[in-house]
PDB file of C-alpha atoms in Angstrom:
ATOM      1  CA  UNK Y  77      98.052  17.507 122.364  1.00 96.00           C
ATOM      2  CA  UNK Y  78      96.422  19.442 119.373  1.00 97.00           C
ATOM      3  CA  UNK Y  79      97.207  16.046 116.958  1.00 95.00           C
ATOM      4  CA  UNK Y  80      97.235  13.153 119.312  1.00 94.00           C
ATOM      5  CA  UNK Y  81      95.301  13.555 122.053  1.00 95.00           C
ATOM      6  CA  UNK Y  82      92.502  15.842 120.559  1.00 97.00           C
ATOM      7  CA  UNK Y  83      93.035  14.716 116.828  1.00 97.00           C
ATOM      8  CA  UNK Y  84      91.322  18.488 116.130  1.00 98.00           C
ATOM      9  CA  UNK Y  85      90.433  18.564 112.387  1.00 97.00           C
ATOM     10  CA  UNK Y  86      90.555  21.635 110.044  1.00 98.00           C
ATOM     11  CA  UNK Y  87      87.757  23.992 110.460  1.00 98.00           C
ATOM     12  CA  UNK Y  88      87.381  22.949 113.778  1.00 98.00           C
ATOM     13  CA  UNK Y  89      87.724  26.132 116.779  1.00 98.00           C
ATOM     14  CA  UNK Y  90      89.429  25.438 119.891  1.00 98.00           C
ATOM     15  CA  UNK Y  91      90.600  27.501 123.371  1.00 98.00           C
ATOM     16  CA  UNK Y  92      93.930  27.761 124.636  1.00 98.00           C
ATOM     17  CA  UNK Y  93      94.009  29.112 128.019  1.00 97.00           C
ATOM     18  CA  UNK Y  94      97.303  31.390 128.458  1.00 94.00           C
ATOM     19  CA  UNK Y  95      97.640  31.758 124.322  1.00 95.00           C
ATOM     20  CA  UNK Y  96     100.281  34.395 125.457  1.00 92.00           C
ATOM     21  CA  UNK Y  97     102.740  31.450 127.409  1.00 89.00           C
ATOM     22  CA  UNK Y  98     105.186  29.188 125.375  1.00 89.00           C
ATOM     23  CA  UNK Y  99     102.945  27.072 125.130  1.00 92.00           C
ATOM     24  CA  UNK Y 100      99.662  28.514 124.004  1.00 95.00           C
ATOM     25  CA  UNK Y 101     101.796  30.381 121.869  1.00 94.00           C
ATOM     26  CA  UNK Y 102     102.594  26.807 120.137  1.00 94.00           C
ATOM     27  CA  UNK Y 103      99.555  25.631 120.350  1.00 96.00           C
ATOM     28  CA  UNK Y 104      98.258  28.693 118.458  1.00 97.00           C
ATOM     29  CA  UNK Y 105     100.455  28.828 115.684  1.00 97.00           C
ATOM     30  CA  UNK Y 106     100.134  24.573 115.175  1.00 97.00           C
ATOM     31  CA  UNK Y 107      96.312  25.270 115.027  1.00 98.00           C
ATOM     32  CA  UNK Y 108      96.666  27.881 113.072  1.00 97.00           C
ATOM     33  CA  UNK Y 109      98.501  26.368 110.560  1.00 95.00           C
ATOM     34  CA  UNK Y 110      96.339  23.458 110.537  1.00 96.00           C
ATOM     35  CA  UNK Y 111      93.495  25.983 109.059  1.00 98.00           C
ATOM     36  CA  UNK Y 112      91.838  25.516 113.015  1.00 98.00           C
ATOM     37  CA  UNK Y 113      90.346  28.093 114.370  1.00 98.00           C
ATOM     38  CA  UNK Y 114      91.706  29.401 117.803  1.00 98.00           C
ATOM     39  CA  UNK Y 115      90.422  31.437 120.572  1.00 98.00           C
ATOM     40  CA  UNK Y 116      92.996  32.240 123.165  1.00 98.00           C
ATOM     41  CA  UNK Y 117      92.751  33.884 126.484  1.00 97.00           C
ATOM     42  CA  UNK Y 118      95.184  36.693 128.553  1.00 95.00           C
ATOM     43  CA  UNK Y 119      95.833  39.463 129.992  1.00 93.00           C
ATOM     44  CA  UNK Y 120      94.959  42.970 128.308  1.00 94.00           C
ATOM     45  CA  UNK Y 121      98.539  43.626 128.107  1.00 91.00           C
ATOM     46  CA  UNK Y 122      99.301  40.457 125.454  1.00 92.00           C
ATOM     47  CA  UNK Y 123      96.168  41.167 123.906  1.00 95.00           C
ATOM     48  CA  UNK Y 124      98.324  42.117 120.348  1.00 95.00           C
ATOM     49  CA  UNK Y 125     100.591  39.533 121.068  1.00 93.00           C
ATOM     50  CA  UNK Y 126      98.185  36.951 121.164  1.00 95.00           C
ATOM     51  CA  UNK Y 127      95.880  38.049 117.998  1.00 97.00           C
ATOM     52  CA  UNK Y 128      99.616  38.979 116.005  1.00 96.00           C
ATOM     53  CA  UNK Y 129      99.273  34.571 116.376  1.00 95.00           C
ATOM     54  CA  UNK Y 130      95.818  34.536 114.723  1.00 96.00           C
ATOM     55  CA  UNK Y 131      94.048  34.334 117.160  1.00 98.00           C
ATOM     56  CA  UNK Y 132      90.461  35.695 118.901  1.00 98.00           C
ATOM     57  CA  UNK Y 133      91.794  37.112 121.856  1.00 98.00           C
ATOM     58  CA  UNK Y 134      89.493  36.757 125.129  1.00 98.00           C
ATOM     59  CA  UNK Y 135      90.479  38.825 128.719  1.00 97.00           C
ATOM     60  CA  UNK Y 136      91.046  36.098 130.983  1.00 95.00           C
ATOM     61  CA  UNK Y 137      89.916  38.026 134.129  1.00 94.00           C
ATOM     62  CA  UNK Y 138      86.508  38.408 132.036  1.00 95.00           C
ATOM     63  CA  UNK Y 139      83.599  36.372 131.714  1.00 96.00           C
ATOM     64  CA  UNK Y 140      85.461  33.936 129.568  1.00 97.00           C
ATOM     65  CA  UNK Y 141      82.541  31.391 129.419  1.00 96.00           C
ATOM     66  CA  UNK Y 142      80.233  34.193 128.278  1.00 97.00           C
ATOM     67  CA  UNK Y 143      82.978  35.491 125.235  1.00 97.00           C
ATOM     68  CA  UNK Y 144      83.522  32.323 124.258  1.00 98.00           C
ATOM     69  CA  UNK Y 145      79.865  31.154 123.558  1.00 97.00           C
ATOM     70  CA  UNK Y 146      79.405  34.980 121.744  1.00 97.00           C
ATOM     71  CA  UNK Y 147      82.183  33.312 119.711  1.00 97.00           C
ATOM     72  CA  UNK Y 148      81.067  29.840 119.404  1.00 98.00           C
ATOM     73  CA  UNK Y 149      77.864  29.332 120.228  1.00 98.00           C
ATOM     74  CA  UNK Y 150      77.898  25.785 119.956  1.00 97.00           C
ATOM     75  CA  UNK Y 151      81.059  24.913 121.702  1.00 98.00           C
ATOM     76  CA  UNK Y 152      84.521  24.645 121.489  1.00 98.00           C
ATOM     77  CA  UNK Y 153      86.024  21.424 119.478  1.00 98.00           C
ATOM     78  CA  UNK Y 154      88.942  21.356 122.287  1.00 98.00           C
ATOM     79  CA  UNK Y 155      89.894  22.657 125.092  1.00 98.00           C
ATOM     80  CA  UNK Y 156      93.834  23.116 126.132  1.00 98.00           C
ATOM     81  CA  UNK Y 157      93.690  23.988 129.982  1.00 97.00           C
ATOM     82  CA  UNK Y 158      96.827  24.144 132.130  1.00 94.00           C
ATOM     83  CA  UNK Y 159      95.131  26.189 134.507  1.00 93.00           C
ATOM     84  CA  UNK Y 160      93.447  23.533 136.383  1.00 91.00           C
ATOM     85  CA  UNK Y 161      91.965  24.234 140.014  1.00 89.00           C
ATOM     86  CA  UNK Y 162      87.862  25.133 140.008  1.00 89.00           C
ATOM     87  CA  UNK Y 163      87.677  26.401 136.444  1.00 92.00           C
ATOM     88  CA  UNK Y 164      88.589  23.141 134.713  1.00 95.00           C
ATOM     89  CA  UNK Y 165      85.120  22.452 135.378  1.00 96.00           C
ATOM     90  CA  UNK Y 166      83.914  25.524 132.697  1.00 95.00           C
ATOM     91  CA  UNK Y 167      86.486  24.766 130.575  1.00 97.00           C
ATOM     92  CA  UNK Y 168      84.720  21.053 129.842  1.00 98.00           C
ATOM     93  CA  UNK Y 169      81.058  22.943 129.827  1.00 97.00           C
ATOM     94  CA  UNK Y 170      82.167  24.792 126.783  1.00 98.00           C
ATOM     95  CA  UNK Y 171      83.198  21.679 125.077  1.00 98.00           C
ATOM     96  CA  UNK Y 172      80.685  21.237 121.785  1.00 97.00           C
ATOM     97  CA  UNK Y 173      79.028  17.737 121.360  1.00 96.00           C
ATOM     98  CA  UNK Y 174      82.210  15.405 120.695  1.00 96.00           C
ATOM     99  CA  UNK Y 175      84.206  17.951 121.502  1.00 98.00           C
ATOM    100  CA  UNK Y 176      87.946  16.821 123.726  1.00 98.00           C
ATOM    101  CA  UNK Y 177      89.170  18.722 126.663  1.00 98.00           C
ATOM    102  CA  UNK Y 178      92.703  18.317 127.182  1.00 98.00           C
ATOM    103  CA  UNK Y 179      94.749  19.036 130.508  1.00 97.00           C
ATOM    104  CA  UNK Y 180      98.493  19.656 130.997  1.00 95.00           C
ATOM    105  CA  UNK Y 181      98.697  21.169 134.044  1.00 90.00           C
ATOM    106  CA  UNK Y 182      97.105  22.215 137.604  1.00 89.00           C
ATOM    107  CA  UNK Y 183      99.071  26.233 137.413  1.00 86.00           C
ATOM    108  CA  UNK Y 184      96.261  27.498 139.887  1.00 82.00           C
ATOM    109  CA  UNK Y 185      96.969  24.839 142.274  1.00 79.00           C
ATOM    110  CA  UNK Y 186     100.852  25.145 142.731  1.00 75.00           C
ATOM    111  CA  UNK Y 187     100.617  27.114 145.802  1.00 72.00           C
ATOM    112  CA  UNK Y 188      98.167  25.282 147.838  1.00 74.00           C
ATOM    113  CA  UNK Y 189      99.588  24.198 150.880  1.00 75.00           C
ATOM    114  CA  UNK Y 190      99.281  21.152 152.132  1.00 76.00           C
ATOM    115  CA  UNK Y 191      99.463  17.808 150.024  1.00 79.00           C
ATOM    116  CA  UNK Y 192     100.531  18.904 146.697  1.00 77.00           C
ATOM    117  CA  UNK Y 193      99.241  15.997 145.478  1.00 83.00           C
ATOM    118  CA  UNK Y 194      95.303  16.253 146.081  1.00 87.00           C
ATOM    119  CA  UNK Y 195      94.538  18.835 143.763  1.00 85.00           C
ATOM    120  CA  UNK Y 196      96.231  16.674 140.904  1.00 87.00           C
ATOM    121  CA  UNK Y 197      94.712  13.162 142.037  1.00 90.00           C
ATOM    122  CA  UNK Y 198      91.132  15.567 142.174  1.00 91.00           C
ATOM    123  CA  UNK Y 199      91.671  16.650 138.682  1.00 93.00           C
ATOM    124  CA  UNK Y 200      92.173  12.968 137.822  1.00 93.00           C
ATOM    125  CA  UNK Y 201      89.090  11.819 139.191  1.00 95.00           C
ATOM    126  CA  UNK Y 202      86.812  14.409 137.519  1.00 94.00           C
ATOM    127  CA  UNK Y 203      88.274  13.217 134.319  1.00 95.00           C
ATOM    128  CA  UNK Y 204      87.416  10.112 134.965  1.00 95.00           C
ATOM    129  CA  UNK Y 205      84.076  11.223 135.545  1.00 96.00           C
ATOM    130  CA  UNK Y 206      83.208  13.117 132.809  1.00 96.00           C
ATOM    131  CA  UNK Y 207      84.822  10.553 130.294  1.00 95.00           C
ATOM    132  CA  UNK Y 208      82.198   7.469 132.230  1.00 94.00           C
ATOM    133  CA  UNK Y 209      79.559  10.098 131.504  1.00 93.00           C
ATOM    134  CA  UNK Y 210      77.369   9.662 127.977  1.00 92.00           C
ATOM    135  CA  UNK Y 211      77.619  12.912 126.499  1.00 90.00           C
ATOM    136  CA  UNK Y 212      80.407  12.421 123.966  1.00 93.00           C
ATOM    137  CA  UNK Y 213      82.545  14.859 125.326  1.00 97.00           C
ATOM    138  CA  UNK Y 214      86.126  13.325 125.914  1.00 97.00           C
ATOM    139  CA  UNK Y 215      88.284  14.610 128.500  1.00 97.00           C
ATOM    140  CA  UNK Y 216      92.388  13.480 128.842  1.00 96.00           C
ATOM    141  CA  UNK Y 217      95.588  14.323 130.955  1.00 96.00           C
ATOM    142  CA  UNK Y 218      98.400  15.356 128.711  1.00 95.00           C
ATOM    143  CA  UNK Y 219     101.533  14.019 129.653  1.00 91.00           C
ATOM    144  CA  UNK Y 220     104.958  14.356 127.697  1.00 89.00           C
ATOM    145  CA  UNK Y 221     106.624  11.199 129.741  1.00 90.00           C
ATOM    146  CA  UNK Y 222     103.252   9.291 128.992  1.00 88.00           C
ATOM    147  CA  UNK Y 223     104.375   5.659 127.511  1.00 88.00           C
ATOM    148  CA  UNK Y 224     107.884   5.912 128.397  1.00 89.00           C
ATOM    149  CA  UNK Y 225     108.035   2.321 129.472  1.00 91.00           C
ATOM    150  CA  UNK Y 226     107.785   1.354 126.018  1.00 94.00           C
ATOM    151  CA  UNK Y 227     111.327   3.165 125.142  1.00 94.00           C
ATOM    152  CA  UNK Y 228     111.342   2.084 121.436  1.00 95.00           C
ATOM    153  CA  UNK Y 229     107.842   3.037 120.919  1.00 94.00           C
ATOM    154  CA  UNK Y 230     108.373   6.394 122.986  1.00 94.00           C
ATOM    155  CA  UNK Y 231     111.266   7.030 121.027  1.00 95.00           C
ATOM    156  CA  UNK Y 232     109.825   7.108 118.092  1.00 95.00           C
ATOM    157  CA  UNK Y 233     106.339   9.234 118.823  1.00 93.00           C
ATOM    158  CA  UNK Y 234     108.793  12.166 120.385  1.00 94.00           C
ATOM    159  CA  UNK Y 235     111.127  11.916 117.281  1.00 96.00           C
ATOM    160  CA  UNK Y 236     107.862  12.213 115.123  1.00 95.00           C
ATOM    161  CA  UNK Y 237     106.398  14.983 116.895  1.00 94.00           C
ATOM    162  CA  UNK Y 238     109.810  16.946 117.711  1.00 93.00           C
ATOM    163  CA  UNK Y 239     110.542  16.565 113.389  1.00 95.00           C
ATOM    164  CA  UNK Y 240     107.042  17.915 112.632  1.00 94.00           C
ATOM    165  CA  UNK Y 241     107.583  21.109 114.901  1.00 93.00           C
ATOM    166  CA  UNK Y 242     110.994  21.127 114.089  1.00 94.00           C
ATOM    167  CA  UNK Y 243     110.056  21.414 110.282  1.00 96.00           C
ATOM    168  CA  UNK Y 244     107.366  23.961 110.835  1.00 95.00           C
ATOM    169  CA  UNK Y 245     109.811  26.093 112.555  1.00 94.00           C
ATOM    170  CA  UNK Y 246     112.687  26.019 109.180  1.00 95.00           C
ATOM    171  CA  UNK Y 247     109.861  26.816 107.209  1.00 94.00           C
ATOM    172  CA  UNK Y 248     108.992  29.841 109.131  1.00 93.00           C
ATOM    173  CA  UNK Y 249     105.312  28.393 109.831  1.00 93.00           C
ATOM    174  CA  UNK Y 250     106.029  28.511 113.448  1.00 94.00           C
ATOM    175  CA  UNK Y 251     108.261  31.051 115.234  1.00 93.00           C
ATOM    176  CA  UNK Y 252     109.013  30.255 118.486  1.00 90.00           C
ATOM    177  CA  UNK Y 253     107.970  32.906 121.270  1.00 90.00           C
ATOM    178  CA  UNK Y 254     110.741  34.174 122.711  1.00 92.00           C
ATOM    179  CA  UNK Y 255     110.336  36.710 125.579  1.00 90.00           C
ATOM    180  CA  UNK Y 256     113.974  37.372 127.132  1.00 93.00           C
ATOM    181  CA  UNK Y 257     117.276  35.878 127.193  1.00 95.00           C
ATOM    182  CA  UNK Y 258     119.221  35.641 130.133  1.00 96.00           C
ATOM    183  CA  UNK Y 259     122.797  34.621 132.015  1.00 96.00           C
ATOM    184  CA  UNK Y 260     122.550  31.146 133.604  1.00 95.00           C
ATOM    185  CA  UNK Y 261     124.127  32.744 136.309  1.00 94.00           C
ATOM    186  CA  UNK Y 262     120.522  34.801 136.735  1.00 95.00           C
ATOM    187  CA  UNK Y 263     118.320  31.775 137.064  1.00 95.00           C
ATOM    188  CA  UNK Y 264     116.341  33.396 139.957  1.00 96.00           C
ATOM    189  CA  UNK Y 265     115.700  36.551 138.202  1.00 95.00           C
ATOM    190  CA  UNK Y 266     114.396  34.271 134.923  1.00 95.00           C
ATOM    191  CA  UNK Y 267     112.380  32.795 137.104  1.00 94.00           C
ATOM    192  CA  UNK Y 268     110.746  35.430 138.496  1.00 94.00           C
ATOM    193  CA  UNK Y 269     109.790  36.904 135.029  1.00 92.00           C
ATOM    194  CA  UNK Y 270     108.711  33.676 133.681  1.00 88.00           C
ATOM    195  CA  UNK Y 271     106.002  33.127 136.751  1.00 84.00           C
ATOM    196  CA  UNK Y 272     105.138  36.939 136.666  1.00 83.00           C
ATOM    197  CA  UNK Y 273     102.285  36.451 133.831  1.00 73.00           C
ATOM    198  CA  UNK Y 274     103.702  39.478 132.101  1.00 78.00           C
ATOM    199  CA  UNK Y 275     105.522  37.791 129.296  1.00 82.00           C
ATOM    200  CA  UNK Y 276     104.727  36.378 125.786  1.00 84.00           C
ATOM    201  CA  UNK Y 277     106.598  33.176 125.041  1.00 86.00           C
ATOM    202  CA  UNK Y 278     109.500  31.462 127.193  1.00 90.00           C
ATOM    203  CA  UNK Y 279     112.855  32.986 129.062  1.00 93.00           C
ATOM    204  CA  UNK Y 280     115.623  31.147 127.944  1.00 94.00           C
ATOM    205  CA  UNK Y 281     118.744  30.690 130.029  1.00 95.00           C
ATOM    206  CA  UNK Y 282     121.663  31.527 128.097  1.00 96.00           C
ATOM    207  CA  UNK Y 283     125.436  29.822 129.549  1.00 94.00           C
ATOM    208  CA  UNK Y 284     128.116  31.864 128.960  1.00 88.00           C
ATOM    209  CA  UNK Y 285     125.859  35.155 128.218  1.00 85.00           C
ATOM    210  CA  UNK Y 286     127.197  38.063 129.850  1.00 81.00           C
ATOM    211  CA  UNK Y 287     124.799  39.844 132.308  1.00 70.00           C
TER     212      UNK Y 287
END
């Protein structure tokens, strides 16, 4: 997402919604260690654990639009939402001229009833849109299985990508965020935790660990 998709230089500032999750905790350290400036919303509570990553933290229940402009007051370079829902639509507004925003994920949608599927396929079409529209803003769906057709080609971009983290991680550049470990035999209970928005990093399941 942050090399690929976005191809976000050094210098450059980006926002990572949920900087606190496993993910925005990645995404944090990758930028930071690209010399990429990173502003990174949550909770009050992970407020150290998010700037102990480098980065500007920003309340998410605030006026997010109005702290990140204070911050950047021409834009963002990129935008790493897995939020989704109504606010995807701020999320591109903040973009800077050229600027990419870059969805993963529709989290504020998951309990909508009815057809799971229309929020997704009405995320789709406002990319769409805003990617037809000239204002050199670029907006993309970020998906892991993307190109998996083309297994030799796939192959090869996850071995890349995997290796690069992979590397960063023996060299102590990235440290993955690890927020409990517990019994496979717990899964519901891991669950629970993981979806609570209290945690910084990913619950691993652990077979064989004793409760």
């Amino acid at each position: 997402m942050l090399h690929r998709t976005a191809a976000v230089p050094s210098g450059a500032t980006i926002l990572v919604h949920g900087a606190n999750g496993g993910v925005g905790s990645t995404l944090a350290q990758l930028a930071r260690a690209a010399g990429i400036r990173v502003l990174g919303t949550a909770s009050p509570r992970n407020r150290a654990a998010v700037e102990a990553l480098g980065a500007n933290w920003i309340d998410y229940r605030g006026d997010v639009a109005a702290e990140v402009m204070a911050l950047a007051p021409a834009g963002v370079d990129a935008v790493f939402d897995h939020v989704g829902g109504p606010g995807i639509v701020d999320s591109f507004r903040l973009l800077a001229t050229g600027g990419t925003l870059v969805s993963y994920g529709t989290a504020s949608t998951r309990d909508v009833t009815g057809d799971s599927r229309l929020p997704v396929l009405k995320l789709f079409a406002r990319l769409l849109w805003w990617n037809a529209l000239p204002n050199r803003r670029h907006a993309h769906f970020f998906n892991i299985w993307a190109g998996k057709r083309n297994a030799e080609r796939f192959r090869r971009r996850i071995a890349e990508d995997l290796g690069s983290v992979f590397a960063l991680a023996v060299q102590g550049t990235l440290r993955p965020q690890v927020a409990a470990r517990i019994p496979l035999t717990e899964a519901a209970r891991a669950m629970a935790l993981a979806e609570s928005g209290t945690v910084t990093g990913k619950v691993v399941l652990v077979p064989g660990l004793e409760a």
